Amino acid sequence: MTDKNPDPTHIRLAKRVAEQLSCSRSTAEQFIEGGFVSVDGQIEEAPGARVRPDQAVTVAPDASLLALTPVTLLLHKPAGFEAGLGLPGAATGQAAHASRSQGAPQALTLLNAASHLPEDASGIRVLQRHFKQLECFTPLPTEASGLVVYTQDKRIARKLAEDIEVLEQECIVEVKGDIAPNGLQRLCHGLTFNGRPLPPIKVSWQNETKLRFALKGIRPGQIPAMCEAVGLTVVGIKRIRIGRVPLAKVPEGQWRYLQPWEKF
């Protein structure tokens, strides 16, 4: 909260850094938001923070604007959270048709420093700026779990917005009931949805109660309807891959950074 009557001897951190480095105020703000500035030994990411003249303000020697690149976060969404609804990009692709549960919390609230995967191999430092201006073009029904992508990167946002219909998605579907004769073959090819024949889909048994679906252009309600057509009831759906990017070993409720070499 900003003090309405600030002490005149206290100045904004961005101004202090700009004076120390003889740089513009905007450049100073970027260094601060990049986590390169410490006040009395503690990293401070708020350019508007006010500092006293006697406080030590230090800029890391490796400070670089090149490090302030946009990030992409891969979240393992638990069931019961909304994802990709009511956010920028929510009217794109499947999100326009996605169902909404009243009162369900947004999965976006799970994106914070505390829920970052400790074993993340990206080497990226977690900064508060990484949780701002995120877009989601990979919606997932509230009742489903699994991989959801949030990004600040306009190139990735454009890729997902344009190609989500043709990117193969892989889901693990838990079912109950007895499958009809030739049911697996019918799931792979031969069913209709919303009055239209479905294209060939890769479906296989993972174990006695779980099916693995690999399909493109998936529509909300499609997998439950397919399973019902062959005598099965869906208990749960978990998305484990979008294109070439897997959920991997991210625990439910945690997230990791997309690494530079990973491509959808």
XYZ file of C-alpha atoms in Angstrom:
264
model
C 0.000 0.000 0.000
C 1.309 3.456 -0.887
C 1.759 5.896 1.996
C -0.430 8.973 1.399
C 2.056 11.114 3.301
C 5.479 9.645 2.492
C 8.558 10.772 4.350
C 10.282 13.255 2.003
C 13.625 11.625 2.780
C 12.332 8.319 1.360
C 12.434 7.979 -2.430
C 11.100 5.401 -4.880
C 13.492 2.525 -5.421
C 13.328 3.003 -9.218
C 14.531 6.608 -8.841
C 17.370 5.528 -6.543
C 18.520 2.812 -8.962
C 18.261 5.174 -11.937
C 20.505 7.670 -10.114
C 23.016 4.994 -9.114
C 23.280 3.531 -12.615
C 22.757 6.786 -14.540
C 20.037 5.045 -16.529
C 16.411 5.794 -17.377
C 13.652 5.219 -14.834
C 12.075 2.556 -17.073
C 15.361 0.643 -17.292
C 15.697 0.822 -13.510
C 12.168 -0.552 -13.123
C 13.004 -3.482 -15.374
C 16.108 -4.311 -13.354
C 14.018 -4.242 -10.159
C 11.236 -6.402 -11.609
C 13.906 -8.783 -12.897
C 15.006 -9.519 -9.332
C 18.420 -7.893 -9.735
C 18.052 -5.239 -7.025
C 18.475 -5.751 -3.281
C 17.679 -3.402 -0.405
C 19.739 -4.120 2.699
C 20.527 -7.551 1.276
C 16.922 -8.510 0.456
C 15.679 -8.719 -3.149
C 12.963 -6.145 -3.802
C 10.795 -6.542 -6.922
C 8.546 -3.481 -6.477
C 9.848 -0.386 -8.328
C 7.574 1.784 -6.185
C 9.013 0.619 -2.876
C 10.347 3.572 -0.882
C 13.852 3.499 0.548
C 15.684 5.612 3.115
C 18.980 7.348 2.339
C 20.789 5.107 4.821
C 19.575 1.871 3.205
C 21.989 -0.016 0.968
C 20.664 -0.493 -2.557
C 22.653 -3.011 -4.580
C 22.301 -3.982 -8.238
C 23.552 -7.459 -9.101
C 26.648 -7.428 -11.334
C 24.950 -9.812 -13.774
C 21.891 -7.583 -14.158
C 20.725 -7.694 -17.751
C 17.573 -6.707 -19.583
C 18.114 -9.766 -21.786
C 17.003 -11.905 -18.847
C 13.590 -10.220 -18.756
C 12.058 -12.583 -21.278
C 8.411 -13.693 -21.094
C 7.770 -17.075 -19.498
C 5.355 -19.966 -19.984
C 4.040 -21.928 -17.006
C 2.840 -25.536 -17.130
C 0.317 -26.261 -14.377
C -1.010 -29.611 -13.171
C -4.568 -28.453 -12.544
C -6.554 -30.377 -9.931
C -10.194 -31.211 -10.566
C -12.553 -28.538 -9.262
C -10.615 -25.539 -10.614
C -11.555 -23.504 -13.663
C -8.880 -23.088 -16.305
C -8.958 -20.875 -19.378
C -12.355 -19.396 -18.634
C -12.919 -15.703 -18.090
C -9.298 -14.891 -18.985
C -7.685 -13.310 -22.049
C -7.880 -15.902 -24.797
C -10.919 -17.559 -23.232
C -13.002 -16.981 -26.355
C -10.483 -18.824 -28.503
C -10.752 -22.436 -29.614
C -12.358 -24.851 -27.197
C -12.818 -22.253 -24.463
C -15.774 -20.765 -26.293
C -17.598 -24.055 -25.686
C -16.175 -24.976 -22.291
C -18.560 -25.554 -19.411
C -18.369 -23.357 -16.337
C -19.036 -24.404 -12.733
C -20.490 -21.697 -10.548
C -18.198 -20.718 -7.724
C -15.250 -22.910 -8.755
C -11.884 -21.267 -7.995
C -9.646 -20.222 -10.878
C -6.601 -22.411 -11.494
C -4.704 -19.147 -12.002
C -4.687 -18.735 -8.209
C -2.424 -21.805 -7.964
C 0.345 -20.014 -9.823
C 2.611 -18.638 -7.114
C 6.110 -19.156 -5.750
C 4.939 -21.652 -3.116
C 3.501 -24.081 -5.690
C 6.544 -24.039 -7.994
C 7.945 -27.526 -8.651
C 11.124 -27.769 -6.524
C 12.732 -30.097 -9.081
C 12.119 -27.694 -11.994
C 15.123 -28.149 -14.279
C 14.680 -24.844 -16.136
C 17.011 -22.905 -13.841
C 14.717 -19.869 -14.065
C 14.450 -17.738 -10.925
C 10.845 -17.357 -9.751
C 9.825 -13.683 -9.905
C 6.532 -11.977 -9.101
C 6.474 -10.574 -12.639
C 6.086 -14.140 -13.940
C 2.540 -14.290 -12.554
C 1.330 -11.181 -14.381
C -0.263 -10.823 -17.832
C -0.710 -14.564 -18.278
C -2.947 -15.918 -21.030
C -4.455 -19.387 -21.304
C -5.360 -20.962 -24.653
C -5.547 -24.562 -23.377
C -8.823 -24.665 -21.420
C -9.738 -27.720 -19.406
C -13.196 -28.514 -17.975
C -13.539 -27.769 -14.282
C -14.150 -31.428 -13.437
C -11.007 -32.582 -15.304
C -7.380 -32.452 -14.146
C -4.021 -32.287 -15.861
C -1.862 -30.042 -18.022
C -2.864 -26.392 -18.533
C -0.573 -23.813 -20.161
C -0.347 -20.164 -19.093
C 1.960 -17.873 -21.047
C 3.283 -14.312 -21.304
C 4.995 -15.140 -24.605
C 3.044 -13.711 -27.540
C 4.621 -16.219 -29.933
C 3.457 -19.187 -27.868
C 0.055 -17.573 -27.347
C -0.348 -17.197 -31.122
C 0.820 -20.782 -31.723
C -1.695 -22.210 -29.262
C -4.523 -19.960 -30.423
C -4.003 -20.912 -34.058
C -3.058 -24.584 -33.686
C -4.954 -25.907 -30.648
C -7.418 -27.674 -32.967
C -4.660 -29.621 -34.713
C -2.356 -30.284 -31.766
C -2.725 -33.836 -30.504
C -3.807 -34.019 -26.863
C -3.299 -37.110 -24.729
C -5.621 -37.931 -21.837
C -5.890 -40.712 -19.282
C -9.558 -41.523 -18.724
C -10.695 -43.520 -15.710
C -13.879 -45.470 -16.417
C -16.271 -47.926 -14.813
C -18.670 -50.461 -16.304
C -18.363 -53.227 -18.872
C -17.271 -52.243 -22.346
C -19.475 -53.422 -25.205
C -18.236 -56.059 -27.686
C -15.797 -54.425 -30.110
C -16.036 -51.332 -27.913
C -12.348 -50.459 -28.115
C -12.393 -50.674 -31.907
C -15.461 -48.403 -31.984
C -13.739 -45.865 -29.759
C -10.863 -45.774 -32.221
C -13.132 -45.336 -35.234
C -16.833 -45.587 -35.871
C -18.564 -43.288 -33.366
C -20.338 -39.987 -33.900
C -20.535 -36.877 -31.727
C -23.103 -34.098 -32.095
C -24.372 -35.854 -35.209
C -21.011 -35.972 -36.984
C -18.729 -38.969 -37.562
C -15.523 -38.751 -35.534
C -12.160 -39.131 -37.280
C -9.889 -42.034 -36.293
C -8.654 -41.696 -32.701
C -5.918 -43.582 -30.869
C -7.433 -45.324 -27.831
C -5.852 -48.101 -25.773
C -6.169 -49.663 -22.344
C -3.589 -48.430 -19.827
C -4.879 -50.827 -17.172
C -8.191 -52.457 -16.206
C -9.896 -49.148 -15.362
C -8.053 -46.524 -17.405
C -8.053 -45.743 -21.117
C -5.469 -43.634 -22.939
C -6.916 -41.266 -25.574
C -4.772 -39.401 -28.136
C -6.898 -37.091 -30.278
C -7.089 -33.709 -31.991
C -9.817 -31.089 -31.971
C -11.371 -32.485 -28.815
C -14.750 -30.989 -27.874
C -16.172 -30.557 -24.358
C -18.238 -33.617 -23.513
C -16.779 -35.661 -26.364
C -14.856 -38.237 -24.323
C -17.724 -38.936 -21.848
C -20.133 -39.302 -24.774
C -17.784 -41.692 -26.590
C -17.353 -43.841 -23.488
C -21.100 -43.897 -22.827
C -21.677 -45.119 -26.385
C -19.707 -48.295 -25.606
C -21.151 -48.935 -22.146
C -18.606 -47.104 -19.994
C -19.013 -44.246 -17.505
C -16.228 -41.714 -17.072
C -14.975 -41.317 -13.507
C -12.155 -38.865 -14.239
C -10.153 -37.277 -17.069
C -6.516 -36.206 -16.811
C -4.698 -34.456 -19.690
C -1.029 -35.484 -19.752
C 0.229 -33.986 -23.031
C -0.430 -31.148 -25.487
C 1.423 -31.531 -28.765
C 5.006 -32.491 -27.862
C 4.892 -31.010 -24.338
C 4.127 -33.504 -21.550
C 2.865 -32.923 -18.029
C 5.731 -35.197 -16.929
C 6.192 -35.616 -13.173
C 4.599 -32.385 -11.997
C 2.448 -33.180 -8.915
C -1.154 -32.020 -8.804
C -1.408 -28.352 -7.828
C 2.193 -27.540 -8.800
C 3.718 -25.969 -11.920
C 6.994 -25.711 -13.807
C 8.477 -23.452 -16.470
C 8.433 -24.409 -20.151
C 12.072 -24.886 -21.108
C 13.492 -23.097 -24.178
C 13.968 -26.313 -26.135
C 10.395 -27.533 -25.570
C 8.069 -26.968 -28.523
C 4.352 -27.620 -28.845
